[in-house]
GROMACS .gro file of C-alpha atoms in nm:
model
  434
    1MET     CA    1  -0.588  -1.493  -4.009
    2LYS     CA    2  -0.781  -1.166  -3.862
    3ARG     CA    3  -0.796  -1.349  -3.571
    4LYS     CA    4  -0.401  -1.386  -3.616
    5THR     CA    5  -0.385  -1.019  -3.628
    6ILE     CA    6  -0.594  -0.928  -3.363
    7LEU     CA    7  -0.404  -1.176  -3.150
    8LEU     CA    8  -0.049  -1.036  -3.220
    9LEU     CA    9  -0.200  -0.650  -3.229
   10PHE     CA   10  -0.366  -0.732  -2.879
   11CYS     CA   11  -0.048  -0.895  -2.748
   12THR     CA   12   0.185  -0.619  -2.869
   13LEU     CA   13  -0.028  -0.331  -2.656
   14VAL     CA   14  -0.045  -0.532  -2.379
   15GLN     CA   15   0.341  -0.661  -2.326
   16PHE     CA   16   0.383  -0.223  -2.456
   17LEU     CA   17   0.184  -0.113  -2.156
   18SER     CA   18   0.348  -0.344  -1.934
   19ALA     CA   19   0.637  -0.277  -2.012
   20GLN     CA   20   0.580   0.076  -1.976
   21THR     CA   21   0.493   0.077  -1.668
   22ALA     CA   22   0.781  -0.095  -1.572
   23LEU     CA   23   1.042   0.125  -1.725
   24ARG     CA   24   1.098   0.434  -1.523
   25CYS     CA   25   1.407   0.262  -1.396
   26GLY     CA   26   1.451  -0.004  -1.703
   27THR     CA   27   1.510   0.274  -1.949
   28CYS     CA   28   1.896   0.316  -1.935
   29ALA     CA   29   2.080   0.631  -2.141
   30ALA     CA   30   2.362   0.592  -2.335
   31PRO     CA   31   2.680   0.662  -2.338
   32THR     CA   32   2.781   0.329  -2.144
   33PRO     CA   33   3.153   0.257  -2.031
   34THR     CA   34   3.393   0.016  -2.232
   35ALA     CA   35   3.435  -0.333  -2.022
   36THR     CA   36   3.716  -0.512  -2.032
   37LEU     CA   37   3.807  -0.843  -1.882
   38THR     CA   38   4.082  -0.741  -1.683
   39ALA     CA   39   4.301  -0.867  -1.338
   40HIS     CA   40   4.014  -0.699  -1.157
   41SER     CA   41   3.725  -0.843  -1.306
   42ARG     CA   42   3.807  -1.197  -1.467
   43ALA     CA   43   3.595  -1.468  -1.327
   44GLN     CA   44   3.812  -1.721  -1.079
   45ARG     CA   45   3.591  -1.950  -0.998
   46ALA     CA   46   3.729  -2.238  -0.870
   47PRO     CA   47   3.652  -2.611  -1.101
   48SER     CA   48   3.408  -2.687  -0.836
   49GLN     CA   49   3.172  -2.393  -0.893
   50THR     CA   50   3.165  -2.485  -1.228
   51ASP     CA   51   2.866  -2.673  -1.243
   52LEU     CA   52   2.632  -2.363  -1.063
   53PRO     CA   53   2.302  -2.308  -1.188
   54THR     CA   54   2.234  -2.209  -1.539
   55LEU     CA   55   2.038  -1.863  -1.649
   56ASP     CA   56   2.017  -1.957  -2.050
   57LEU     CA   57   2.004  -1.664  -2.277
   58LEU     CA   58   1.859  -1.673  -2.614
   59ILE     CA   59   2.035  -1.357  -2.782
   60VAL     CA   60   1.810  -1.246  -3.131
   61TYR     CA   61   1.970  -1.006  -3.394
   62ASP     CA   62   1.753  -0.784  -3.565
   63LYS     CA   63   1.905  -0.688  -3.939
   64THR     CA   64   2.127  -0.411  -3.784
   65GLY     CA   65   2.229  -0.629  -3.514
   66GLY     CA   66   2.331  -0.876  -3.707
   67ASP     CA   67   2.511  -0.662  -3.941
   68TYR     CA   68   2.699  -0.552  -3.662
   69ALA     CA   69   2.781  -0.862  -3.518
   70ALA     CA   70   2.854  -0.966  -3.845
   71ALA     CA   71   3.136  -0.703  -3.857
   72ASN     CA   72   3.271  -0.763  -3.526
   73GLY     CA   73   3.378  -1.100  -3.542
   74GLY     CA   74   3.065  -1.301  -3.587
   75GLU     CA   75   2.691  -1.379  -3.420
   76ALA     CA   76   2.872  -1.640  -3.210
   77ALA     CA   77   3.126  -1.475  -3.107
   78HIS     CA   78   2.923  -1.151  -3.015
   79ALA     CA   79   2.716  -1.325  -2.812
   80GLN     CA   80   2.928  -1.537  -2.586
   81ARG     CA   81   3.089  -1.200  -2.524
   82ILE     CA   82   2.796  -1.105  -2.372
   83VAL     CA   83   2.758  -1.387  -2.169
   84ASP     CA   84   3.132  -1.381  -2.069
   85LEU     CA   85   3.079  -1.021  -1.939
   86SER     CA   86   2.741  -1.136  -1.764
   87ASN     CA   87   2.892  -1.439  -1.606
   88VAL     CA   88   3.213  -1.146  -1.476
   89VAL     CA   89   2.939  -0.919  -1.278
   90LEU     CA   90   2.782  -1.267  -1.126
   91ASN     CA   91   3.081  -1.391  -1.009
   92ASN     CA   92   3.228  -1.077  -0.863
   93SER     CA   93   2.915  -1.062  -0.673
   94HIS     CA   94   2.894  -1.414  -0.518
   95ILE     CA   95   2.584  -1.519  -0.681
   96ALA     CA   96   2.587  -1.894  -0.725
   97ALA     CA   97   2.486  -1.911  -1.091
   98ASN     CA   98   2.633  -1.894  -1.407
   99PHE     CA   99   2.475  -1.735  -1.738
  100ARG     CA  100   2.518  -1.966  -2.062
  101LEU     CA  101   2.420  -1.936  -2.426
  102ALA     CA  102   2.092  -2.074  -2.527
  103GLY     CA  103   2.118  -1.998  -2.848
  104THR     CA  104   2.110  -1.765  -3.106
  105LEU     CA  105   1.861  -1.600  -3.360
  106ARG     CA  106   1.862  -1.358  -3.684
  107LEU     CA  107   1.580  -1.200  -3.809
  108PRO     CA  108   1.514  -1.027  -4.126
  109ASP     CA  109   1.320  -0.723  -3.940
  110VAL     CA  110   1.493  -0.370  -3.886
  111VAL     CA  111   1.397  -0.177  -3.552
  112GLN     CA  112   1.371   0.168  -3.539
  113SER     CA  113   1.491   0.225  -3.191
  114VAL     CA  114   1.595   0.047  -2.878
  115GLN     CA  115   1.274   0.129  -2.717
  116GLN     CA  116   1.072  -0.033  -2.989
  117GLY     CA  117   1.310  -0.314  -2.999
  118LEU     CA  118   1.176  -0.405  -2.667
  119THR     CA  119   0.777  -0.396  -2.787
  120PHE     CA  120   0.940  -0.567  -3.123
  121VAL     CA  121   1.070  -0.872  -2.932
  122LEU     CA  122   0.813  -0.926  -2.643
  123SER     CA  123   0.511  -0.952  -2.918
  124HIS     CA  124   0.704  -1.133  -3.178
  125GLU     CA  125   0.614  -1.520  -3.226
  126GLY     CA  126   0.905  -1.590  -3.377
  127VAL     CA  127   1.121  -1.529  -3.093
  128ALA     CA  128   0.854  -1.684  -2.833
  129ALA     CA  129   0.902  -2.049  -3.052
  130GLU     CA  130   1.271  -2.043  -3.031
  131ARG     CA  131   1.271  -1.939  -2.687
  132ARG     CA  132   1.098  -2.266  -2.610
  133ARG     CA  133   1.295  -2.477  -2.796
  134VAL     CA  134   1.598  -2.378  -2.681
  135HIS     CA  135   1.507  -2.389  -2.325
  136ALA     CA  136   1.586  -1.994  -2.280
  137ASP     CA  137   1.534  -1.826  -1.934
  138ILE     CA  138   1.551  -1.471  -2.105
  139VAL     CA  139   1.586  -1.297  -2.453
  140VAL     CA  140   1.802  -1.039  -2.507
  141LEU     CA  141   1.713  -0.841  -2.897
  142CYS     CA  142   2.055  -0.682  -3.008
  143SER     CA  143   1.962  -0.446  -3.241
  144GLU     CA  144   2.199  -0.089  -3.392
  145PRO     CA  145   1.930   0.152  -3.478
  146VAL     CA  146   1.954   0.522  -3.511
  147ASN     CA  147   2.117   0.631  -3.149
  148ASP     CA  148   1.760   0.689  -2.974
  149GLY     CA  149   1.984   0.807  -2.615
  150LEU     CA  150   1.964   0.449  -2.498
  151SER     CA  151   2.187   0.141  -2.432
  152GLY     CA  152   1.919  -0.109  -2.305
  153VAL     CA  153   1.570  -0.144  -2.141
  154ALA     CA  154   1.380  -0.425  -1.997
  155PRO     CA  155   1.054  -0.455  -1.764
  156LEU     CA  156   1.082  -0.434  -1.402
  157GLU     CA  157   1.088  -0.722  -1.179
  158ALA     CA  158   0.935  -0.930  -1.524
  159LYS     CA  159   0.698  -1.225  -1.505
  160LYS     CA  160   0.841  -1.535  -1.775
  161SER     CA  161   0.645  -1.403  -2.021
  162ALA     CA  162   0.770  -1.031  -2.014
  163ALA     CA  163   1.169  -1.124  -1.912
  164MET     CA  164   1.303  -1.008  -2.236
  165ALA     CA  165   1.568  -0.718  -2.276
  166SER     CA  166   1.639  -0.479  -2.597
  167VAL     CA  167   1.996  -0.341  -2.595
  168ARG     CA  168   2.231  -0.190  -2.859
  169ALA     CA  169   2.419  -0.408  -2.988
  170SER     CA  170   2.779  -0.188  -2.987
  171ALA     CA  171   2.720  -0.135  -2.603
  172ALA     CA  172   2.612  -0.534  -2.567
  173SER     CA  173   2.927  -0.646  -2.640
  174GLY     CA  174   3.180  -0.358  -2.497
  175SER     CA  175   2.994  -0.287  -2.191
  176TYR     CA  176   2.768  -0.439  -1.887
  177THR     CA  177   2.475  -0.322  -2.028
  178VAL     CA  178   2.349  -0.662  -2.103
  179VAL     CA  179   2.382  -0.748  -1.718
  180HIS     CA  180   2.263  -0.418  -1.622
  181GLU     CA  181   1.907  -0.512  -1.797
  182ILE     CA  182   1.886  -0.852  -1.645
  183GLY     CA  183   1.923  -0.709  -1.315
  184HIS     CA  184   1.591  -0.517  -1.376
  185ILE     CA  185   1.408  -0.791  -1.499
  186PHE     CA  186   1.498  -0.944  -1.156
  187GLY     CA  187   1.390  -0.615  -0.976
  188CYS     CA  188   1.647  -0.417  -0.956
  189GLN     CA  189   1.681  -0.036  -0.991
  190HIS     CA  190   1.902   0.226  -1.023
  191SER     CA  191   2.125   0.431  -0.771
  192ARG     CA  192   2.001   0.669  -0.519
  193GLU     CA  193   2.142   0.910  -0.657
  194ALA     CA  194   1.965   0.878  -1.006
  195MET     CA  195   1.647   1.045  -1.023
  196ASP     CA  196   1.426   0.703  -1.091
  197ALA     CA  197   1.556   0.533  -0.806
  198GLY     CA  198   1.272   0.334  -0.777
  199THR     CA  199   1.045   0.196  -0.432
  200HIS     CA  200   1.247  -0.079  -0.337
  201PRO     CA  201   1.383  -0.014  -0.013
  202TYR     CA  202   1.711  -0.210  -0.110
  203ALA     CA  203   1.760  -0.334  -0.430
  204VAL     CA  204   1.964  -0.031  -0.587
  205GLY     CA  205   2.272   0.032  -0.723
  206ALA     CA  206   2.550   0.200  -0.541
  207SER     CA  207   2.797   0.487  -0.555
  208ARG     CA  208   3.178   0.503  -0.393
  209ALA     CA  209   3.369   0.755  -0.580
  210PRO     CA  210   3.534   0.684  -0.795
  211TYR     CA  211   3.329   0.396  -0.870
  212TYR     CA  212   2.959   0.264  -0.892
  213THR     CA  213   2.783  -0.083  -0.937
  214VAL     CA  214   2.632  -0.222  -1.252
  215MET     CA  215   2.283  -0.087  -1.191
  216GLY     CA  216   2.432   0.271  -1.092
  217PHE     CA  217   2.483   0.567  -1.296
  218PRO     CA  218   2.764   0.817  -1.270
  219SER     CA  219   2.515   1.112  -1.184
  220GLN     CA  220   2.772   1.246  -0.921
  221GLU     CA  221   3.081   1.428  -0.994
  222GLY     CA  222   3.386   1.199  -0.901
  223LEU     CA  223   3.230   0.879  -1.047
  224VAL     CA  224   3.421   0.800  -1.359
  225GLU     CA  225   3.452   0.407  -1.323
  226GLN     CA  226   3.177   0.142  -1.319
  227ALA     CA  227   3.241  -0.189  -1.135
  228PRO     CA  228   3.121  -0.526  -1.237
  229ILE     CA  229   2.937  -0.569  -0.952
  230PHE     CA  230   2.619  -0.584  -0.783
  231SER     CA  231   2.548  -0.395  -0.504
  232SER     CA  232   2.556  -0.539  -0.161
  233PRO     CA  233   2.716  -0.507   0.205
  234ASN     CA  234   2.959  -0.787   0.110
  235SER     CA  235   3.065  -0.638  -0.217
  236VAL     CA  236   3.415  -0.505  -0.246
  237TRP     CA  237   3.593  -0.364  -0.531
  238LYS     CA  238   3.963  -0.213  -0.547
  239GLY     CA  239   3.873  -0.295  -0.101
  240VAL     CA  240   3.617   0.001  -0.151
  241VAL     CA  241   3.288  -0.174  -0.012
  242MET     CA  242   3.025  -0.081  -0.276
  243GLY     CA  243   2.684  -0.143  -0.077
  244SER     CA  244   2.467  -0.157   0.201
  245THR     CA  245   2.170  -0.306   0.431
  246THR     CA  246   1.953  -0.030   0.175
  247GLU     CA  247   2.180  -0.071  -0.147
  248ASP     CA  248   2.171  -0.444  -0.173
  249CYS     CA  249   2.090  -0.590  -0.527
  250VAL     CA  250   2.250  -0.910  -0.478
  251ARG     CA  251   1.985  -1.000  -0.228
  252LYS     CA  252   1.686  -0.899  -0.459
  253ILE     CA  253   1.870  -1.125  -0.742
  254ASN     CA  254   1.871  -1.392  -0.437
  255GLU     CA  255   1.500  -1.344  -0.368
  256ARG     CA  256   1.421  -1.454  -0.747
  257LEU     CA  257   1.721  -1.683  -0.878
  258SER     CA  258   1.511  -1.993  -0.802
  259GLU     CA  259   1.190  -1.811  -0.997
  260VAL     CA  260   1.402  -1.734  -1.313
  261LEU     CA  261   1.653  -2.003  -1.336
  262ALA     CA  262   1.287  -2.200  -1.353
  263PHE     CA  263   1.154  -1.959  -1.657
  264ASP     CA  264   1.291  -2.217  -1.922
  265GLN     CA  265   1.063  -2.457  -1.747
  266GLN     CA  266   0.760  -2.248  -1.661
  267ASP     CA  267   0.374  -2.405  -1.820
  268GLU     CA  268   0.274  -2.131  -2.008
  269GLY     CA  269  -0.086  -2.261  -2.003
  270TYR     CA  270  -0.388  -2.189  -1.825
  271GLN     CA  271  -0.471  -2.322  -1.522
  272LEU     CA  272  -0.865  -2.259  -1.380
  273SER     CA  273  -0.956  -2.295  -1.000
  274GLN     CA  274  -1.284  -2.474  -1.129
  275THR     CA  275  -1.397  -2.626  -1.457
  276LEU     CA  276  -1.703  -2.757  -1.372
  277TRP     CA  277  -2.040  -2.538  -1.251
  278GLN     CA  278  -2.369  -2.703  -1.164
  279PRO     CA  279  -2.577  -2.413  -1.039
  280ASN     CA  280  -2.954  -2.448  -0.985
  281HIS     CA  281  -3.247  -2.255  -1.202
  282GLN     CA  282  -3.192  -1.944  -1.092
  283ALA     CA  283  -2.946  -1.634  -1.183
  284GLN     CA  284  -2.661  -1.663  -1.032
  285GLU     CA  285  -2.307  -1.570  -1.062
  286LEU     CA  286  -1.968  -1.778  -0.973
  287GLU     CA  287  -1.580  -1.644  -0.903
  288VAL     CA  288  -1.313  -1.843  -1.060
  289THR     CA  289  -0.956  -1.790  -1.091
  290LEU     CA  290  -0.753  -1.848  -1.398
  291THR     CA  291  -0.358  -1.807  -1.329
  292THR     CA  292  -0.132  -1.762  -1.662
  293GLU     CA  293   0.157  -1.554  -1.750
  294THR     CA  294   0.014  -1.536  -2.108
  295PHE     CA  295  -0.269  -1.316  -2.319
  296TYR     CA  296  -0.604  -1.492  -2.372
  297PHE     CA  297  -0.955  -1.483  -2.503
  298ILE     CA  298  -1.285  -1.609  -2.360
  299HIS     CA  299  -1.593  -1.674  -2.515
  300SER     CA  300  -1.922  -1.852  -2.488
  301ASP     CA  301  -2.071  -2.081  -2.680
  302ALA     CA  302  -2.413  -1.990  -2.529
  303GLU     CA  303  -2.603  -1.646  -2.510
  304TRP     CA  304  -2.723  -1.750  -2.156
  305LEU     CA  305  -2.371  -1.832  -1.962
  306THR     CA  306  -2.172  -1.528  -1.984
  307CYS     CA  307  -1.778  -1.372  -1.833
  308SER     CA  308  -1.702  -1.049  -1.687
  309ALA     CA  309  -1.395  -1.036  -1.919
  310GLU     CA  310  -1.361  -1.088  -2.283
  311ASN     CA  311  -0.971  -1.131  -2.323
  312GLY     CA  312  -0.669  -0.966  -2.074
  313TYR     CA  313  -0.324  -1.101  -1.977
  314GLY     CA  314  -0.164  -1.268  -1.657
  315ASN     CA  315  -0.390  -1.396  -1.362
  316ARG     CA  316  -0.735  -1.276  -1.304
  317THR     CA  317  -1.059  -1.389  -1.112
  318LEU     CA  318  -1.318  -1.432  -1.336
  319THR     CA  319  -1.702  -1.371  -1.250
  320LEU     CA  320  -1.895  -1.600  -1.443
  321ARG     CA  321  -2.319  -1.557  -1.499
  322VAL     CA  322  -2.589  -1.743  -1.571
  323THR     CA  323  -2.926  -1.622  -1.653
  324GLU     CA  324  -3.278  -1.792  -1.490
  325ASN     CA  325  -3.338  -2.115  -1.658
  326PRO     CA  326  -3.687  -2.128  -1.775
  327ASN     CA  327  -3.770  -2.436  -1.903
  328SER     CA  328  -3.827  -2.805  -1.714
  329THR     CA  329  -3.503  -2.959  -1.889
  330PRO     CA  330  -3.146  -2.882  -1.774
  331ARG     CA  331  -2.882  -2.710  -1.989
  332THR     CA  332  -2.508  -2.695  -2.065
  333ALA     CA  333  -2.281  -2.456  -2.165
  334THR     CA  334  -1.906  -2.399  -2.229
  335LEU     CA  335  -1.724  -2.138  -2.152
  336THR     CA  336  -1.339  -2.130  -2.379
  337ILE     CA  337  -1.034  -1.979  -2.260
  338ASP     CA  338  -0.774  -1.970  -2.534
  339GLY     CA  339  -0.513  -1.742  -2.704
  340SER     CA  340  -0.148  -1.834  -2.769
  341GLU     CA  341  -0.102  -2.127  -3.052
  342GLU     CA  342   0.151  -2.251  -2.826
  343CYS     CA  343  -0.099  -2.302  -2.504
  344PRO     CA  344  -0.388  -2.591  -2.506
  345PRO     CA  345  -0.718  -2.371  -2.453
  346VAL     CA  346  -0.923  -2.427  -2.149
  347THR     CA  347  -1.284  -2.498  -2.064
  348ILE     CA  348  -1.563  -2.428  -1.819
  349THR     CA  349  -1.859  -2.618  -1.817
  350VAL     CA  350  -2.197  -2.526  -1.693
  351ARG     CA  351  -2.444  -2.755  -1.639
  352GLN     CA  352  -2.766  -2.529  -1.508
  353GLU     CA  353  -3.073  -2.748  -1.353
  354GLY     CA  354  -3.410  -2.711  -1.473
  355ARG     CA  355  -3.713  -2.449  -1.352
  356THR     CA  356  -3.921  -2.774  -1.096
  357THR     CA  357  -4.257  -2.717  -1.221
  358ALA     CA  358  -4.398  -3.052  -1.111
  359VAL     CA  359  -4.621  -3.047  -0.773
  360GLN     CA  360  -4.397  -3.219  -0.502
  361SER     CA  361  -4.615  -3.358  -0.255
  362ILE     CA  362  -4.573  -3.472   0.128
  363SER     CA  363  -4.819  -3.637   0.313
  364GLY     CA  364  -4.866  -3.796   0.676
  365GLU     CA  365  -5.160  -3.950   0.870
  366GLU     CA  366  -5.347  -3.605   0.943
  367PHE     CA  367  -5.187  -3.372   0.646
  368GLN     CA  368  -5.017  -3.338   0.296
  369LEU     CA  369  -4.781  -3.023   0.234
  370HIS     CA  370  -4.739  -3.016  -0.172
  371THR     CA  371  -4.537  -2.710  -0.354
  372GLN     CA  372  -4.603  -2.471  -0.613
  373PRO     CA  373  -4.411  -2.204  -0.805
  374GLY     CA  374  -4.372  -1.935  -0.519
  375THR     CA  375  -4.624  -2.105  -0.271
  376LEU     CA  376  -4.643  -2.378  -0.025
  377HIS     CA  377  -5.004  -2.563   0.003
  378LEU     CA  378  -5.068  -2.748   0.339
  379THR     CA  379  -5.449  -2.968   0.376
  380THR     CA  380  -5.455  -3.125   0.707
  381THR     CA  381  -5.793  -3.320   0.871
  382LYS     CA  382  -5.670  -3.261   1.239
  383ALA     CA  383  -5.527  -2.908   1.409
  384THR     CA  384  -5.171  -2.888   1.304
  385HIS     CA  385  -4.897  -2.574   1.394
  386LEU     CA  386  -4.682  -2.477   1.107
  387ARG     CA  387  -4.348  -2.334   1.093
  388ILE     CA  388  -4.092  -2.272   0.804
  389HIS     CA  389  -3.750  -2.152   0.792
  390ASP     CA  390  -3.516  -2.027   0.514
  391LEU     CA  391  -3.138  -2.174   0.491
  392ARG     CA  392  -2.990  -1.933   0.726
  393GLY     CA  393  -3.280  -1.977   0.990
  394HIS     CA  394  -3.465  -1.685   0.972
  395GLN     CA  395  -3.867  -1.789   1.086
  396LEU     CA  396  -4.116  -1.707   0.798
  397VAL     CA  397  -4.446  -1.892   0.897
  398ASP     CA  398  -4.519  -1.969   1.272
  399THR     CA  399  -4.900  -2.026   1.265
  400PRO     CA  400  -5.148  -2.239   1.410
  401CYS     CA  401  -5.404  -2.417   1.094
  402GLY     CA  402  -5.699  -2.558   1.135
  403ILE     CA  403  -5.877  -2.840   0.936
  404GLY     CA  404  -5.872  -2.756   0.562
  405HIS     CA  405  -5.640  -2.601   0.308
  406HIS     CA  406  -5.396  -2.349   0.347
  407ALA     CA  407  -5.151  -2.164   0.084
  408PHE     CA  408  -4.849  -1.989   0.231
  409ALA     CA  409  -4.669  -1.765  -0.037
  410LEU     CA  410  -4.261  -1.764   0.006
  411PRO     CA  411  -4.021  -1.463  -0.096
  412ALA     CA  412  -3.804  -1.701  -0.348
  413SER     CA  413  -3.785  -2.021  -0.470
  414GLY     CA  414  -3.515  -2.240  -0.303
  415LEU     CA  415  -3.482  -2.477  -0.014
  416TYR     CA  416  -3.717  -2.406   0.302
  417ILE     CA  417  -3.727  -2.625   0.618
  418VAL     CA  418  -4.110  -2.669   0.764
  419SER     CA  419  -4.166  -2.790   1.061
  420LEU     CA  420  -4.546  -2.942   1.116
  421ARG     CA  421  -4.736  -3.044   1.479
  422THR     CA  422  -4.998  -3.285   1.502
  423SER     CA  423  -5.180  -3.479   1.802
  424LYS     CA  424  -4.995  -3.765   1.680
  425GLN     CA  425  -4.667  -3.665   1.505
  426VAL     CA  426  -4.387  -3.395   1.446
  427VAL     CA  427  -4.273  -3.390   1.110
  428ARG     CA  428  -3.972  -3.204   1.024
  429GLN     CA  429  -3.904  -3.165   0.638
  430TRP     CA  430  -3.689  -2.978   0.381
  431VAL     CA  431  -3.905  -2.851   0.097
  432ARG     CA  432  -3.798  -2.752  -0.226
  433VAL     CA  433  -4.022  -2.469  -0.366
  434PRO     CA  434  -4.004  -2.414  -0.741
   0.00000   0.00000   0.00000
């Protein structure tokens, strides 16, 4: 229970900080214009276009949002109107996709504000479970809290785990608020005239008096009508071109469309670039890439194996470290990565060699070579010339050796290349010095 509480708190904090970073362009102030399905905005797709790819929405209601929906035709009708209004915008923008209602979910909780609703829905395990069950690409929370000045909020250019929005229920069914927030999820920002125009060179809304697009804001005098269309050079509303090469939300949406369409199929598990490491007995490090779109905890079952991170969220390069194995016997440890109850844990197995304490001997007709920790010993019965190189090719020893015993201290344990020349033979040998 304690671990689950820590897990929830950690997830909430990470998701909240992620959302806060992205929300400069995702915080959308109320009031919002009223949407009506007029002759200009009604979808006019030909029958052959009804099989377009679908962006599946899960509409979630807290108590206040559910009460509002119940008083206005019921949750099913309220949710379907959100889908219909959003499809109007896709159709007018000539984006080759349809929104579809994957399902609705009623929660007993009461969120305190639209802003707090985003943090709430991002960290709610029940919402995550229902999203998986109905295979929803995007989640929208509808609530009707005390007015906090917002009609909707969503992370900017979100990955699957953060592809959620929090909206005011009354705005969701009476305006294009939901599709506006979904625009943020795709990476679109407000118009250049707005204070939060963002850094994208093209993914912003457009304003052409008296109209402004779905991502735009009525921030200039004379902008009195929201056009249910995303900006692009090809977006035309009542004869007015609503976009340009530097105001092209359609381009941004199309760039990410296949990715977002696949959100309902993406694996939320953990993938590792390497799951087995077999170092020698020396202390050393290894970098492993962790790929995930969710949070995780990392723990080792041995003190001699550690990791650069104990927890985190999203993709990361991990540095594994082992201490020197002082024993002659190999040892094994496991690093486990887990977190979400829905994601199977993954492990990295580390099998470290033991320290070599036995003497290694190499014999020839006129010499005997053996090793001990940090030292190479040569015994010869004839004059011999000895060269020792490390694995980088650096020459460490180059000396004639007379009859008798000679000892050479080496800078570190490991492999060396030893060359011996006597009157009768030349020997070139790999030697491991413990």
